[in-house]
Amino acid sequence: GINAEYGQRYCLTCKHWRPLRAHHCSVCNNCISHFDHHCFWIGNCVGAKNYRFFFWFIIIIFFSSTYYTVLAIILIVTDFSAHLGAIVCALYTVVISVIMASMVVYNLVAIGRGKSTYEMMRDRTTWVYYDSCCDRWEKVCCVLNPKYY
């Protein structure tokens, strides 16, 4: 059911009213505030309390893989008899860098639009956002305990 006065939905699995933008994760079997997605890398849901850490996690992975790509390419270029391991490492880290770059860009767009991955994938446009783009960036980058409600 829907609580029309507050725009809340009732979770049949958890047996309680969910706040706005909360969704039930079938993997964790919990309702998650500002549900973004269930991440198998970290073995947890990404939502209001840990989105910032996930965002910085993918940024760090992107820069780390790019750094190792550059190191492997330098090794290959300076030593023409480069080992097969350096070539495989360079190819592997290039792939990881491209994947992580696309994830970073996707999350940058999501933050700019004020939507979660869940909302972007389902093209949810019914939410009313009261915070500006700068406020959303501040929540992700600067505020220690951001208030979402």
mmCIF file of C-alpha atoms in Angstrom:
data_model
loop_
_atom_site.group_PDB
_atom_site.id
_atom_site.type_symbol
_atom_site.label_atom_id
_atom_site.label_comp_id
_atom_site.label_asym_id
_atom_site.label_seq_id
_atom_site.Cartn_x
_atom_site.Cartn_y
_atom_site.Cartn_z
ATOM 1 C CA GLY A 1 0.000 0.000 0.000
ATOM 2 C CA ILE A 2 0.929 3.650 -0.297
ATOM 3 C CA ASN A 3 0.619 6.196 2.496
ATOM 4 C CA ALA A 4 -0.567 9.095 0.365
ATOM 5 C CA GLU A 5 -0.010 11.706 3.085
ATOM 6 C CA TYR A 6 3.736 11.072 3.349
ATOM 7 C CA GLY A 7 4.394 9.271 0.049
ATOM 8 C CA GLN A 8 5.631 6.212 1.904
ATOM 9 C CA ARG A 9 5.231 2.626 0.781
ATOM 10 C CA TYR A 10 4.579 -0.374 2.965
ATOM 11 C CA CYS A 11 7.165 -3.155 2.725
ATOM 12 C CA LEU A 12 5.384 -6.496 2.806
ATOM 13 C CA THR A 13 8.618 -8.346 3.583
ATOM 14 C CA CYS A 14 9.817 -6.156 6.483
ATOM 15 C CA LYS A 15 6.269 -5.330 7.648
ATOM 16 C CA HIS A 16 6.831 -1.600 8.117
ATOM 17 C CA TRP A 17 6.487 1.710 6.313
ATOM 18 C CA ARG A 18 9.541 2.649 4.266
ATOM 19 C CA PRO A 19 10.694 6.271 4.102
ATOM 20 C CA LEU A 20 10.910 7.996 0.721
ATOM 21 C CA ARG A 21 13.578 6.586 -1.612
ATOM 22 C CA ALA A 22 14.013 3.454 0.514
ATOM 23 C CA HIS A 23 13.798 0.096 -1.232
ATOM 24 C CA HIS A 24 13.916 -3.517 -0.150
ATOM 25 C CA CYS A 25 17.060 -5.429 -1.103
ATOM 26 C CA SER A 26 16.270 -9.033 -1.889
ATOM 27 C CA VAL A 27 19.900 -10.069 -1.285
ATOM 28 C CA CYS A 28 20.298 -8.466 2.169
ATOM 29 C CA ASN A 29 16.597 -8.872 2.996
ATOM 30 C CA ASN A 30 16.449 -5.340 4.458
ATOM 31 C CA CYS A 31 14.949 -2.011 3.509
ATOM 32 C CA ILE A 32 17.777 0.400 2.672
ATOM 33 C CA SER A 33 17.434 4.178 2.937
ATOM 34 C CA HIS A 34 18.334 5.908 -0.354
ATOM 35 C CA PHE A 35 18.965 2.488 -1.882
ATOM 36 C CA ASP A 36 21.513 2.689 -4.692
ATOM 37 C CA HIS A 37 22.350 -0.949 -5.414
ATOM 38 C CA HIS A 38 23.597 -4.164 -3.864
ATOM 39 C CA CYS A 39 27.338 -4.366 -4.456
ATOM 40 C CA PHE A 40 28.870 -7.801 -4.623
ATOM 41 C CA TRP A 41 32.385 -6.313 -4.404
ATOM 42 C CA ILE A 42 31.806 -5.059 -0.892
ATOM 43 C CA GLY A 43 29.164 -7.650 -0.019
ATOM 44 C CA ASN A 44 26.680 -5.040 1.108
ATOM 45 C CA CYS A 45 24.036 -2.618 -0.079
ATOM 46 C CA VAL A 46 25.061 0.882 -1.074
ATOM 47 C CA GLY A 47 22.697 3.481 0.331
ATOM 48 C CA ALA A 48 22.461 6.650 2.393
ATOM 49 C CA LYS A 49 25.040 5.679 5.004
ATOM 50 C CA ASN A 50 27.797 4.340 2.774
ATOM 51 C CA TYR A 51 27.357 5.802 -0.726
ATOM 52 C CA ARG A 52 30.184 8.282 -0.155
ATOM 53 C CA PHE A 53 32.598 5.484 0.777
ATOM 54 C CA PHE A 54 31.585 3.450 -2.271
ATOM 55 C CA PHE A 55 32.071 6.476 -4.538
ATOM 56 C CA TRP A 56 35.568 7.145 -3.204
ATOM 57 C CA PHE A 57 36.307 3.407 -3.391
ATOM 58 C CA ILE A 58 35.696 3.321 -7.157
ATOM 59 C CA ILE A 59 37.697 6.523 -7.631
ATOM 60 C CA ILE A 60 40.662 4.996 -5.773
ATOM 61 C CA ILE A 61 40.414 1.799 -7.838
ATOM 62 C CA PHE A 62 40.348 3.884 -11.031
ATOM 63 C CA PHE A 63 43.473 5.861 -10.113
ATOM 64 C CA SER A 64 45.282 2.753 -8.822
ATOM 65 C CA SER A 65 44.618 0.749 -11.975
ATOM 66 C CA THR A 66 45.609 3.714 -14.146
ATOM 67 C CA TYR A 67 48.843 4.073 -12.162
ATOM 68 C CA TYR A 68 49.688 0.378 -12.634
ATOM 69 C CA THR A 69 48.875 0.646 -16.328
ATOM 70 C CA VAL A 70 51.353 3.498 -16.698
ATOM 71 C CA LEU A 71 54.010 1.565 -14.768
ATOM 72 C CA ALA A 72 53.530 -1.531 -16.928
ATOM 73 C CA ILE A 73 53.708 0.530 -20.138
ATOM 74 C CA ILE A 74 56.902 2.243 -18.924
ATOM 75 C CA LEU A 75 58.409 -1.180 -18.205
ATOM 76 C CA ILE A 76 57.438 -2.457 -21.651
ATOM 77 C CA VAL A 77 58.743 0.656 -23.457
ATOM 78 C CA THR A 78 62.058 0.880 -21.574
ATOM 79 C CA ASP A 79 62.804 -2.833 -21.700
ATOM 80 C CA PHE A 80 62.125 -4.152 -25.187
ATOM 81 C CA SER A 81 62.536 -7.685 -23.929
ATOM 82 C CA ALA A 82 59.637 -7.129 -21.519
ATOM 83 C CA HIS A 83 58.275 -10.165 -19.860
ATOM 84 C CA LEU A 84 54.924 -11.575 -20.826
ATOM 85 C CA GLY A 85 53.758 -10.754 -17.288
ATOM 86 C CA ALA A 86 54.204 -7.013 -17.852
ATOM 87 C CA ILE A 87 52.203 -7.177 -21.085
ATOM 88 C CA VAL A 88 49.414 -9.166 -19.430
ATOM 89 C CA CYS A 89 49.431 -6.729 -16.474
ATOM 90 C CA ALA A 90 49.184 -3.750 -18.828
ATOM 91 C CA LEU A 91 46.251 -5.260 -20.724
ATOM 92 C CA TYR A 92 44.467 -6.272 -17.524
ATOM 93 C CA THR A 93 44.864 -2.868 -15.868
ATOM 94 C CA VAL A 94 43.753 -1.053 -19.029
ATOM 95 C CA VAL A 95 40.515 -3.050 -18.970
ATOM 96 C CA ILE A 96 40.014 -2.362 -15.248
ATOM 97 C CA SER A 97 40.765 1.356 -15.764
ATOM 98 C CA VAL A 98 38.189 1.653 -18.548
ATOM 99 C CA ILE A 99 35.535 -0.160 -16.504
ATOM 100 C CA MET A 100 36.235 1.954 -13.427
ATOM 101 C CA ALA A 101 36.272 5.182 -15.476
ATOM 102 C CA SER A 102 32.811 4.351 -16.786
ATOM 103 C CA MET A 103 31.601 3.645 -13.235
ATOM 104 C CA VAL A 104 33.027 6.946 -11.978
ATOM 105 C CA VAL A 105 31.408 8.903 -14.822
ATOM 106 C CA TYR A 106 28.085 7.122 -14.277
ATOM 107 C CA ASN A 107 28.140 7.983 -10.563
ATOM 108 C CA LEU A 108 29.146 11.587 -11.305
ATOM 109 C CA VAL A 109 26.068 11.891 -13.543
ATOM 110 C CA ALA A 110 23.874 10.243 -10.899
ATOM 111 C CA ILE A 111 25.091 12.661 -8.208
ATOM 112 C CA GLY A 112 24.524 15.602 -10.535
ATOM 113 C CA ARG A 113 20.971 14.457 -11.257
ATOM 114 C CA GLY A 114 20.275 13.643 -7.609
ATOM 115 C CA LYS A 115 19.345 10.060 -8.373
ATOM 116 C CA SER A 116 20.546 6.693 -7.208
ATOM 117 C CA THR A 117 21.566 3.877 -9.542
ATOM 118 C CA TYR A 118 18.255 2.198 -8.756
ATOM 119 C CA GLU A 119 16.342 5.322 -9.790
ATOM 120 C CA MET A 120 18.473 5.911 -12.901
ATOM 121 C CA MET A 121 18.024 2.323 -14.093
ATOM 122 C CA ARG A 122 14.256 2.542 -13.677
ATOM 123 C CA ASP A 123 14.075 6.144 -14.944
ATOM 124 C CA ARG A 124 12.285 7.332 -11.838
ATOM 125 C CA THR A 125 11.457 10.993 -12.293
ATOM 126 C CA THR A 126 8.755 11.350 -9.652
ATOM 127 C CA TRP A 127 11.041 12.250 -6.757
ATOM 128 C CA VAL A 128 11.122 15.842 -5.584
ATOM 129 C CA TYR A 129 14.611 17.026 -4.715
ATOM 130 C CA TYR A 130 14.932 19.995 -2.426
ATOM 131 C CA ASP A 131 18.704 20.171 -2.458
ATOM 132 C CA SER A 132 20.805 21.790 -5.140
ATOM 133 C CA CYS A 133 23.528 20.104 -7.145
ATOM 134 C CA CYS A 134 26.125 21.742 -4.860
ATOM 135 C CA ASP A 135 24.345 20.336 -1.786
ATOM 136 C CA ARG A 136 24.456 16.829 -3.274
ATOM 137 C CA TRP A 137 28.191 17.158 -3.995
ATOM 138 C CA GLU A 138 28.752 18.415 -0.460
ATOM 139 C CA LYS A 139 26.961 15.346 0.955
ATOM 140 C CA VAL A 140 29.207 13.024 -1.047
ATOM 141 C CA CYS A 141 32.514 14.870 -0.620
ATOM 142 C CA CYS A 142 32.518 16.957 2.527
ATOM 143 C CA VAL A 143 29.855 16.366 5.185
ATOM 144 C CA LEU A 144 30.713 13.758 7.814
ATOM 145 C CA ASN A 145 27.126 12.773 8.648
ATOM 146 C CA PRO A 146 24.819 14.119 5.937
ATOM 147 C CA LYS A 147 21.127 14.539 6.763
ATOM 148 C CA TYR A 148 18.931 12.956 4.132
ATOM 149 C CA TYR A 149 15.516 13.650 5.648
#
